[in-house]
Short mmCIF file of C-alpha atoms and ligand atoms in Angstrom, two decimals:
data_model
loop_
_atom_site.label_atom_id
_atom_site.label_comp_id
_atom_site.label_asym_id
_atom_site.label_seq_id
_atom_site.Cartn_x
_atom_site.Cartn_y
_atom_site.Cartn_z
CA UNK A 1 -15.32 -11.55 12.14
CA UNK A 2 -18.85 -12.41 12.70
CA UNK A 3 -19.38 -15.47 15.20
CA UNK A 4 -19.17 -18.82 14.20
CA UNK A 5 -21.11 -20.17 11.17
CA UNK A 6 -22.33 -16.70 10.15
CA UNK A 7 -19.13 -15.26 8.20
CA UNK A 8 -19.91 -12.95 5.06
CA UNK A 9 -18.98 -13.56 1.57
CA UNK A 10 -16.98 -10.62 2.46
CA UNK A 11 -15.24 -11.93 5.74
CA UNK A 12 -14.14 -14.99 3.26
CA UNK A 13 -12.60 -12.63 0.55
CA UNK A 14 -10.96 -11.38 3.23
CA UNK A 15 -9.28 -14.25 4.61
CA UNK A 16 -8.15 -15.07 1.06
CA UNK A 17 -7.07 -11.73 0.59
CA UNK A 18 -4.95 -11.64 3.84
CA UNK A 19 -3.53 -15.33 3.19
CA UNK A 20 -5.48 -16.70 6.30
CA UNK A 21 -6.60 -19.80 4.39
CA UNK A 22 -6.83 -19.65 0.63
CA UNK A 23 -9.11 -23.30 0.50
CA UNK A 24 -12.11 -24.02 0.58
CA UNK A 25 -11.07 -26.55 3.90
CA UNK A 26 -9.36 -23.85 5.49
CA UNK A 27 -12.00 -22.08 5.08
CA UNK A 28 -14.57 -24.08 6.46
CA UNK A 29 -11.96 -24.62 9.48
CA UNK A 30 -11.97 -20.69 9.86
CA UNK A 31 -15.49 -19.68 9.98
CA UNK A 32 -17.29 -23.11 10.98
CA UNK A 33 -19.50 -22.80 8.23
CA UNK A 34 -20.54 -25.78 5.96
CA UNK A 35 -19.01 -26.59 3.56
CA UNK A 36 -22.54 -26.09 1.22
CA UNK A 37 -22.19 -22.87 2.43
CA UNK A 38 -18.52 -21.77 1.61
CA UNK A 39 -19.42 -22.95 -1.81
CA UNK A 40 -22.53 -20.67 -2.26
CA UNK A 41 -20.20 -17.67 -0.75
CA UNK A 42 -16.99 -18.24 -3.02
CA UNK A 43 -19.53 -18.72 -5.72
CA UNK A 44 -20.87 -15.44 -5.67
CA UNK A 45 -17.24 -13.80 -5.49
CA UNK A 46 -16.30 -16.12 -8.70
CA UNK A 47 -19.54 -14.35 -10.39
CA UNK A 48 -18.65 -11.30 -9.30
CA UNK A 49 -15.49 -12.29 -10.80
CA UNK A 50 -13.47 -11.08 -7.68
CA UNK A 51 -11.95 -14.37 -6.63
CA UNK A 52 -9.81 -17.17 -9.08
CA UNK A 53 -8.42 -20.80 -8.74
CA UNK A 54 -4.68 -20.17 -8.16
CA UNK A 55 -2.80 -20.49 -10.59
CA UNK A 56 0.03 -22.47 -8.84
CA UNK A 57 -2.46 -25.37 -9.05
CA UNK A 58 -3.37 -27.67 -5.92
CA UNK A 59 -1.88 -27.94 -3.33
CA UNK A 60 -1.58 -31.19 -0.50
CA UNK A 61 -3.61 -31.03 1.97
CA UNK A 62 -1.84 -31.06 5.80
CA UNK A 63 -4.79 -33.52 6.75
CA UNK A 64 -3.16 -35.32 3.67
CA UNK A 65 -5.83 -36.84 1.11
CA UNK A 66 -6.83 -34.99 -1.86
CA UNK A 67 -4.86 -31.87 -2.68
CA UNK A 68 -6.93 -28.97 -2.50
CA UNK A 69 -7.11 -26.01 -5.00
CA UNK A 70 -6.17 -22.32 -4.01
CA UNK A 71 -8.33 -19.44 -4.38
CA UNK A 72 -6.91 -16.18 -4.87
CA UNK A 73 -8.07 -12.74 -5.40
CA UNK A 74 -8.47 -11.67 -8.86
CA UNK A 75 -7.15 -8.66 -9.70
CA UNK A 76 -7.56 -8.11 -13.17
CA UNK A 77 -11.45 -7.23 -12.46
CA UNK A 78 -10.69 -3.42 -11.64
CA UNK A 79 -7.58 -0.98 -11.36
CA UNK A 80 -7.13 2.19 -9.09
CA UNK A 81 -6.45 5.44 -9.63
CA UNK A 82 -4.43 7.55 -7.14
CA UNK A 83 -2.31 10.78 -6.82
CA UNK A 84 -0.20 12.33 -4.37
CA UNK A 85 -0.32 16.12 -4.19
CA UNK A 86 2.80 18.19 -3.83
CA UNK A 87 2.89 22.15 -2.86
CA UNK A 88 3.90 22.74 -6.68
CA UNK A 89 4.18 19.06 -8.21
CA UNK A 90 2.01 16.45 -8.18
CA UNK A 91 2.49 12.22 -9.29
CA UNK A 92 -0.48 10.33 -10.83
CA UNK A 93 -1.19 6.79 -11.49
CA UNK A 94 -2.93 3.64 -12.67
CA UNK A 95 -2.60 0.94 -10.19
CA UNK A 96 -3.51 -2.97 -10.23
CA UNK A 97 -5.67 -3.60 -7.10
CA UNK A 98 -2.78 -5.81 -5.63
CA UNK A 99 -0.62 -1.81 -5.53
CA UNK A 100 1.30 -2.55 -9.15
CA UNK A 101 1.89 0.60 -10.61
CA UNK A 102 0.23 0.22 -14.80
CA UNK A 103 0.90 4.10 -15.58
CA UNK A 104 2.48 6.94 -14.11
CA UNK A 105 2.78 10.18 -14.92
CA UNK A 106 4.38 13.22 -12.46
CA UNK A 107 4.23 16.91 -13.37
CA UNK A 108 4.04 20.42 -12.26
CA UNK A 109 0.52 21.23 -10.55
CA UNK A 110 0.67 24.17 -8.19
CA UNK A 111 -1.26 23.72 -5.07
CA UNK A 112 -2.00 27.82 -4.56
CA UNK A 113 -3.94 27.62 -8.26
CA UNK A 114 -6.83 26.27 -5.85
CA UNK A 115 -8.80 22.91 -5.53
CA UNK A 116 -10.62 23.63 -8.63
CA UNK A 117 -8.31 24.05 -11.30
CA UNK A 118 -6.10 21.19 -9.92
CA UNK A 119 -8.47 18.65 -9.66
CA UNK A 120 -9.32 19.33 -12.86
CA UNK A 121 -6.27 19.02 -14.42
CA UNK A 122 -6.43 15.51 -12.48
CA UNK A 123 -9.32 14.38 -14.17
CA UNK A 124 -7.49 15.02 -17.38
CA UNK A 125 -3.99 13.22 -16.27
CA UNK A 126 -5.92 10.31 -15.30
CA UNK A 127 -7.71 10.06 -18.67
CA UNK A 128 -4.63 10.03 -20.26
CA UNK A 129 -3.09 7.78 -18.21
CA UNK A 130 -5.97 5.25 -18.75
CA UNK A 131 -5.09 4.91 -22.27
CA UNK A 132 -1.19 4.61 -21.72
CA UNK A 133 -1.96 2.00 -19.64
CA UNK A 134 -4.75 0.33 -22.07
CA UNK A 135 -7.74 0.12 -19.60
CA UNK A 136 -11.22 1.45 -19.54
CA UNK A 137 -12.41 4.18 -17.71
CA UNK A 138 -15.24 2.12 -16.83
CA UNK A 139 -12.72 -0.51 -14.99
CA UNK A 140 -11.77 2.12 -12.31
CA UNK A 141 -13.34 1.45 -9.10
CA UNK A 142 -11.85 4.43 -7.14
CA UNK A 143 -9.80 7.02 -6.96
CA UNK A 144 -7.58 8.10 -3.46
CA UNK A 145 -5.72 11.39 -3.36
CA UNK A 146 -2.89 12.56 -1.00
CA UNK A 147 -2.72 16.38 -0.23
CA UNK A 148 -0.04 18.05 1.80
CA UNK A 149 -2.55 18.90 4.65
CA UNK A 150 -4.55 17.59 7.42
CA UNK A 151 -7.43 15.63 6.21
CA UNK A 152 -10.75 14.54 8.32
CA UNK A 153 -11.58 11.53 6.53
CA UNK A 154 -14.72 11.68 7.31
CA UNK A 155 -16.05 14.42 5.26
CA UNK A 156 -12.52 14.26 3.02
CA UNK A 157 -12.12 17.81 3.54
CA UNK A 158 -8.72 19.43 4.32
CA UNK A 159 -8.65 20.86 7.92
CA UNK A 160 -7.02 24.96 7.74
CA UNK A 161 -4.24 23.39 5.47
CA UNK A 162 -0.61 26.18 6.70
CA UNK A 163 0.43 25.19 2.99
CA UNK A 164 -2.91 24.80 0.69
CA UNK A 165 -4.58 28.35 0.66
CA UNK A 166 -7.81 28.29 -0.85
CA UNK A 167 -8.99 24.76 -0.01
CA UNK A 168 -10.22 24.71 3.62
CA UNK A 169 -13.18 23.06 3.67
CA UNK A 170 -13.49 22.41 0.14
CA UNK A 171 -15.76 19.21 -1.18
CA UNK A 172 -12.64 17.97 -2.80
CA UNK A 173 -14.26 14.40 -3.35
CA UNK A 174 -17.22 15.93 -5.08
CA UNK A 175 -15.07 17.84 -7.55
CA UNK A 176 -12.40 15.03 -8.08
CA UNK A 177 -15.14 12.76 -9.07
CA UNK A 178 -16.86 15.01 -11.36
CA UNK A 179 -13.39 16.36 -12.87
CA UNK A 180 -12.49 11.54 -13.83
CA UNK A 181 -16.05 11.74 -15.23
CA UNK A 182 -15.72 14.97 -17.28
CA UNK A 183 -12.96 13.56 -18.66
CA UNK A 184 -13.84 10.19 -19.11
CA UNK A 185 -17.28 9.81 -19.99
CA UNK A 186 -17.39 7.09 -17.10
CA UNK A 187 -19.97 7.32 -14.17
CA UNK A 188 -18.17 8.95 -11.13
CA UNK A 189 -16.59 6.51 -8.69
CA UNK A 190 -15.63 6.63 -4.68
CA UNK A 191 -12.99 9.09 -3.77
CA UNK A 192 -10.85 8.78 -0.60
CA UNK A 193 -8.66 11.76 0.66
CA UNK A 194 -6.55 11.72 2.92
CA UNK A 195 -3.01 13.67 4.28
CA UNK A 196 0.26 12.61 2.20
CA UNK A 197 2.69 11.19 5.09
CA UNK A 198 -0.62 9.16 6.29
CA UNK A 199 -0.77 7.30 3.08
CA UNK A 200 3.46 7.36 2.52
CA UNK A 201 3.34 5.55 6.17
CA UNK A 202 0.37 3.02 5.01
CA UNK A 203 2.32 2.51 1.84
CA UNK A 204 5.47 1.66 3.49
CA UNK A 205 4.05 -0.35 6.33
CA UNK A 206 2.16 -2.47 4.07
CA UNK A 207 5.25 -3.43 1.46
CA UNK A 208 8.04 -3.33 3.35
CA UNK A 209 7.29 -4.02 6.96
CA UNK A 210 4.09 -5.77 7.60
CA UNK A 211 4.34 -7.44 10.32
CA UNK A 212 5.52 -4.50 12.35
CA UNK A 213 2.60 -3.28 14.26
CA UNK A 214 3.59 0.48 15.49
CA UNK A 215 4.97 2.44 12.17
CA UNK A 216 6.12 6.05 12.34
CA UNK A 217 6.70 7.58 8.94
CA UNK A 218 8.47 11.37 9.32
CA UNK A 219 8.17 13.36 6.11
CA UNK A 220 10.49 16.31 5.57
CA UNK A 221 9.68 18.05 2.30
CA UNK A 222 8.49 21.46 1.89
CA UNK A 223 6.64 20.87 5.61
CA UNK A 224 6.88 18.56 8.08
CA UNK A 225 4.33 15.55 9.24
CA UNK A 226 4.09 12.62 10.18
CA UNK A 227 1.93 9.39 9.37
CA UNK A 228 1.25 6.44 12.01
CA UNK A 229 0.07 3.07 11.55
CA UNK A 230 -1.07 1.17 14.34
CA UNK A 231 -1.67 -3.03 13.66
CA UNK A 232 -2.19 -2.30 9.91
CA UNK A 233 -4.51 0.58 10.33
CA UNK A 234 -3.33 4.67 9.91
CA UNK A 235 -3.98 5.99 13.37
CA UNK A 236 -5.85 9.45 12.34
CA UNK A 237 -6.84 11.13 15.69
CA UNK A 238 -10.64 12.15 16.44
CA UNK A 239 -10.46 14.61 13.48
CA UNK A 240 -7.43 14.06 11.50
CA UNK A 241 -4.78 16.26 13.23
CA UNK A 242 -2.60 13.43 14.31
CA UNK A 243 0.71 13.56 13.23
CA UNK A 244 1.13 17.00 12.39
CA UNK A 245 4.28 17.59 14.30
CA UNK A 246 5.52 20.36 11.88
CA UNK A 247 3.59 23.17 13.88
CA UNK A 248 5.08 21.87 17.64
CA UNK A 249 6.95 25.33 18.62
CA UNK A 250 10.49 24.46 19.23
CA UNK A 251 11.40 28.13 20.53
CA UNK A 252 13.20 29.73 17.74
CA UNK A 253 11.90 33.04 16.40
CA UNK A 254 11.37 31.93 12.51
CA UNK A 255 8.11 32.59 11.64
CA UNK A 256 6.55 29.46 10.36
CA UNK A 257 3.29 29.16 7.08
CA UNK A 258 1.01 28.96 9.62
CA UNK A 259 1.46 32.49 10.51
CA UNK A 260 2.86 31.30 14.11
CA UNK A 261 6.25 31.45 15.05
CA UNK A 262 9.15 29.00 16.16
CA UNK A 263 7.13 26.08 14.70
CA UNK A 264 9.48 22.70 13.71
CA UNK A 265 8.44 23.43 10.25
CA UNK A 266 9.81 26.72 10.39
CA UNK A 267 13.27 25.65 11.30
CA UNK A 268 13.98 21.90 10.30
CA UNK A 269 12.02 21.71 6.74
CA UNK A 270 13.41 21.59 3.44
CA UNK A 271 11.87 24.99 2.60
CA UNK A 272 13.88 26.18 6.23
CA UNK A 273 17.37 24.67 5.27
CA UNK A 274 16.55 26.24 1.71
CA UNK A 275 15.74 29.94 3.16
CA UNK A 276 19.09 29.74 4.95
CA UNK A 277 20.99 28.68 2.39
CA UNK A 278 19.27 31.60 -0.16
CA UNK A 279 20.63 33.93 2.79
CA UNK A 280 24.14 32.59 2.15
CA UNK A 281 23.92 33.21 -1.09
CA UNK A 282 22.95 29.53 -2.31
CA UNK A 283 20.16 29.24 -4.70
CA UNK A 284 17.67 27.41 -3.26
CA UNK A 285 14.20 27.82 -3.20
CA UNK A 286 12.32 24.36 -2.09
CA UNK A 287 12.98 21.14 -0.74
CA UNK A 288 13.32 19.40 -3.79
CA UNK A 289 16.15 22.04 -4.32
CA UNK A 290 18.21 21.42 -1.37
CA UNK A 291 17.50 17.97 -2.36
CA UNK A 292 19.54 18.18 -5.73
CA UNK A 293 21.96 20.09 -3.81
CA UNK A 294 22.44 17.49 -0.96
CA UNK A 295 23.05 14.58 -3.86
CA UNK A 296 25.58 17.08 -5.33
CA UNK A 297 27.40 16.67 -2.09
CA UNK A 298 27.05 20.12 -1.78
CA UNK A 299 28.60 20.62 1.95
CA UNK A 300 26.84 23.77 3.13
CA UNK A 301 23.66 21.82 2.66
CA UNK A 302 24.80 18.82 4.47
CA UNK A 303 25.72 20.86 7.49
CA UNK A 304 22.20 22.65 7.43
CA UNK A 305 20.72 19.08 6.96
CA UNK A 306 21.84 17.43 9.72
CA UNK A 307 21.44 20.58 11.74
CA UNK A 308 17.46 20.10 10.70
CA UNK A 309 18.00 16.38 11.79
CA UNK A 310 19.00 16.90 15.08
CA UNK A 311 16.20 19.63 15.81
CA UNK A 312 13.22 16.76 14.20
CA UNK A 313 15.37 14.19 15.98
CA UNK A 314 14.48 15.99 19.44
CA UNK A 315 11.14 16.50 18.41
CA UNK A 316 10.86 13.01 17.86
CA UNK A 317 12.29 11.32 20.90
CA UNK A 318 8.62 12.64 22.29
CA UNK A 319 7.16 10.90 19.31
CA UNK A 320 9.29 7.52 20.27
CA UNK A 321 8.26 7.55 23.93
CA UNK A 322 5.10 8.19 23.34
CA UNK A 323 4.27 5.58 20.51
CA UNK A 324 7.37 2.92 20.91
CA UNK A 325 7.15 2.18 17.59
CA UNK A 326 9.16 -0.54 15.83
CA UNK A 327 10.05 1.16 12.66
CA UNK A 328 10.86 4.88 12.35
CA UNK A 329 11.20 5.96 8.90
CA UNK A 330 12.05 9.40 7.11
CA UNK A 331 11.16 10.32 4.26
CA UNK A 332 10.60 13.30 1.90
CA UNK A 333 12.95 15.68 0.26
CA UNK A 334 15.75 15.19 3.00
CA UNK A 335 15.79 12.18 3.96
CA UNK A 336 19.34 10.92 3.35
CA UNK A 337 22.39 10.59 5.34
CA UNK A 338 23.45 14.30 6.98
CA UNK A 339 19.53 14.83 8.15
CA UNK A 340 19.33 10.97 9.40
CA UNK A 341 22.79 11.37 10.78
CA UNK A 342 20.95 14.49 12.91
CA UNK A 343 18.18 13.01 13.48
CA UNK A 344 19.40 9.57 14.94
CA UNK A 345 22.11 11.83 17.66
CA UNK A 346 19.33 13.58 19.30
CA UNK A 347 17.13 11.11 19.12
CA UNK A 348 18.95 8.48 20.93
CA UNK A 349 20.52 11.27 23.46
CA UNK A 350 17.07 12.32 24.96
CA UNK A 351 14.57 8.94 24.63
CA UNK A 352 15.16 6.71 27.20
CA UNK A 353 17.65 3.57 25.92
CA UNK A 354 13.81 1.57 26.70
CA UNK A 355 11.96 2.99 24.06
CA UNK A 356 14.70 2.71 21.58
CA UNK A 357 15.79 -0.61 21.98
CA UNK A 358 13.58 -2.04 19.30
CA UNK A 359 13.99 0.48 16.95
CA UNK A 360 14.99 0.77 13.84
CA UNK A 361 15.43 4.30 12.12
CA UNK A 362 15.40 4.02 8.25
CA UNK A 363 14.97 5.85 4.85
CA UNK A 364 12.08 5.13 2.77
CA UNK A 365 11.44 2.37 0.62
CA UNK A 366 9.48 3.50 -1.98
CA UNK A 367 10.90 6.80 -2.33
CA UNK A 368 8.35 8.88 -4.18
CA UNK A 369 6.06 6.65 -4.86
CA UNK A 370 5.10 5.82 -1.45
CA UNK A 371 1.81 8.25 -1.33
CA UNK A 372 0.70 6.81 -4.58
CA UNK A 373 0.90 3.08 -3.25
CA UNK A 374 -0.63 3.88 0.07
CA UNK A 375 -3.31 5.59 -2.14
CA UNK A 376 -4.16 2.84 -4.01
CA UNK A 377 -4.26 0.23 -1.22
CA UNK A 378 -6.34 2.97 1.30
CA UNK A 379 -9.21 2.55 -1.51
CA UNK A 380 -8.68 -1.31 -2.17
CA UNK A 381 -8.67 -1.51 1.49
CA UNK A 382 -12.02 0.41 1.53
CA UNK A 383 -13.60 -1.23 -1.24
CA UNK A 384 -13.33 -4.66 -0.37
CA UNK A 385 -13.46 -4.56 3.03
CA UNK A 386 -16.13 -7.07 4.64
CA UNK A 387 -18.68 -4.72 5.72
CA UNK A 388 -18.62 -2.78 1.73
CA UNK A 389 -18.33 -6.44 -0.24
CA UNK A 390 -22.11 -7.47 0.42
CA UNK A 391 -23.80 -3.95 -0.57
CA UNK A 392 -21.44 -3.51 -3.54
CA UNK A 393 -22.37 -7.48 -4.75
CA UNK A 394 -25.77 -6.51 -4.36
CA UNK A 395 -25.64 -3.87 -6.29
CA UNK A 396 -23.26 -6.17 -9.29
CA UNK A 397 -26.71 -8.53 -8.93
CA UNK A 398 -24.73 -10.60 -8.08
ZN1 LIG B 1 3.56 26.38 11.93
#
């Protein structure tokens, strides 16, 4: 926040946005500015048509006198688009800028096909999910994308991806915006990338636990990584590589994507448990297959589940010491009982009693729609945050 007297039209979205004070008094109260100048700020966001009167109608004031009408942010002016990338399936949708899912539309798109052909088969979901869901091409302010690899956010790029030959380095931004346009007609809009258990984690944090300041999402699908989120914010690294526990060599002799050997991934993933289980003469070829086999109750898949638990689950008492997070959540193709049961034995055997006396060890929320909601809110996030809102009303004329 700027000092005193100076906030931005965007610093006072913000606080409206967050809940901080959604009247013009309470506003005034939280920036010291006039209250001439709140006016001429809100004014511009009502042109812009980014901010409404609530619709619950005034409200009294604590100071008591006149009751004061609520602004809220106005979400009909723009919708999202965002996907989450799978190695061989991917989930697409049209999202309200307060995270409401408008359209949706999952599929098969095969990560090895390369960055090309996917992204263009993208641009075409997402024009056909703009009509299912009745909106204009031109209302889409941006589009955020979850791949199954480590991302540096600041170039968007994926970062020697074990699981996504072909797209190292790729401008994947540049060829996702060109792919909405190609298919839409519409100018090309912002495009955020970045790794899928980083946005799963934002996702979760932000709808189910918000006030919980250290989240650790754990996915377990095909790989393994993991997505923090420190005060509200993912927690990247210098170059994106934090989280990406699934290459950590736990000492076994399986030779892991990545081309090294004994790597977490290589042991405790779906695609591990499903290699084993191929061995034993159970087909199974992916995590999303010992996934259907696991809600079948099948029991040889159970045993090799929690058996992947309680090798994560060691992994992860590091993880816990390190971070002392309040939530710890799994998610991904495994995450049910057996692996949780695993997980939660080691896990509590070899972190100290300290570090896990505050924590709670859960399943996911929004199940597999988690990367698509953290997606959606990553760009929201982006788009209207203070320091964007005065360029991009500038450039509304506004
Ligand atoms: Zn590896």
């Amino acid at each position: 926040m700027s000092a005193r007297g100076q906030a931005s039209a965007g610093e006072l979205l913000e606080l409206v946005r967050s809940g901080r004070a959604v009247t013009r008094g309470a506003l005034q109260q939280a920036t010291g500015l006039s209250r001439a100048t709140v006016g001429q700020r809100l004014d511009r966001l009502f042109r812009a048509g980014w901010l409404r009167e609530g619709a619950g109608g005034p409200v009294g004031s604590p100071l008591g006198g006149r009751p004061a009408i609520t602004l809220e942010f106005d979400d009909a002016h723009a919708v999202v688009l965002a996907a989450d990338l799978e190695t061989r399936h991917a989930r697409a949708a049209v999202l309200s800028l307060t995270g409401e899912i408008l359209a949706e539309h999952s599929g098969t798109l095969v990560v090895e096909d390369g960055p090309e052909a996917v992204l263009g088969d993208l641009g075409h979901w997402f024009a056909e999910l703009l009509e299912k869901a009745g909106r204009r091409a031109e209302e889409v302010c941006g589009i955020g994308l979850a791949v199954p690899g480590p991302v540096d956010s600041e170039t968007g790029r994926v970062v020697q991806p074990p699981i996504m030959p072909g797209w190292d380095g790729y401008d994947i931004r540049g060829r996702l915006a060109r792919a909405f346009s190609e298919h839409t007609g519409a100018p090309t809009v912002p495009v955020l990338v970045d790794n899928d258990a980083n946005l799963m984690a934002y996702g979760e944090q932000r709808t189910g636990y918000p006030r919980c300041s250290a989240f650790v999402l754990v996915k377990v699908s095909t790989g393994i990584g993991a997505g923090v989120v420190v005060d509200g914010s993912v927690y990247r690294g210098i170059d994106g590589g934090a989280g990406d526990i699934g290459h950590i060599r736990v000492g076994a002799d399986a030779q892991c994507r990545c081309g090294s050997y004994g790597c977490l991934a290589a042991v405790a993933s779906g695609g591990a448990v499903a290699r084993r289980l191929a061995e034993a003469g159970v087909p199974a070829a992916s995590g999303s297959d010992v996934r259907d086999l696991l809600a079948s109750g099948h029991p040889g898949a159970a045993a090799l589940a929690r058996e992947a638990g309680r090798q994560v689950g060691d992994v992860l008492a590091t993880v816990v010491t390190l971070l002392n997070p309040g939530v710890l959540m799994i998610a991904g193709d495994l995450a049910g009982t057996p692996f949780l049961t695993g997980v939660r034995e080691l896990l509590y055997q070899r972190a100290l009693p300290r570090s896990t006396a505050h924590l709670d060890v859960v399943t996911s929320r929004l199940g597999e729609r988690a990367g698509l909601i953290g997606a959606g809110a990553l760009v929201v996030e982006h788009l209207y945050a203070p320091e964007r809102v005065e360029e991009r009303l500038v450039g509304m004329g506004v």
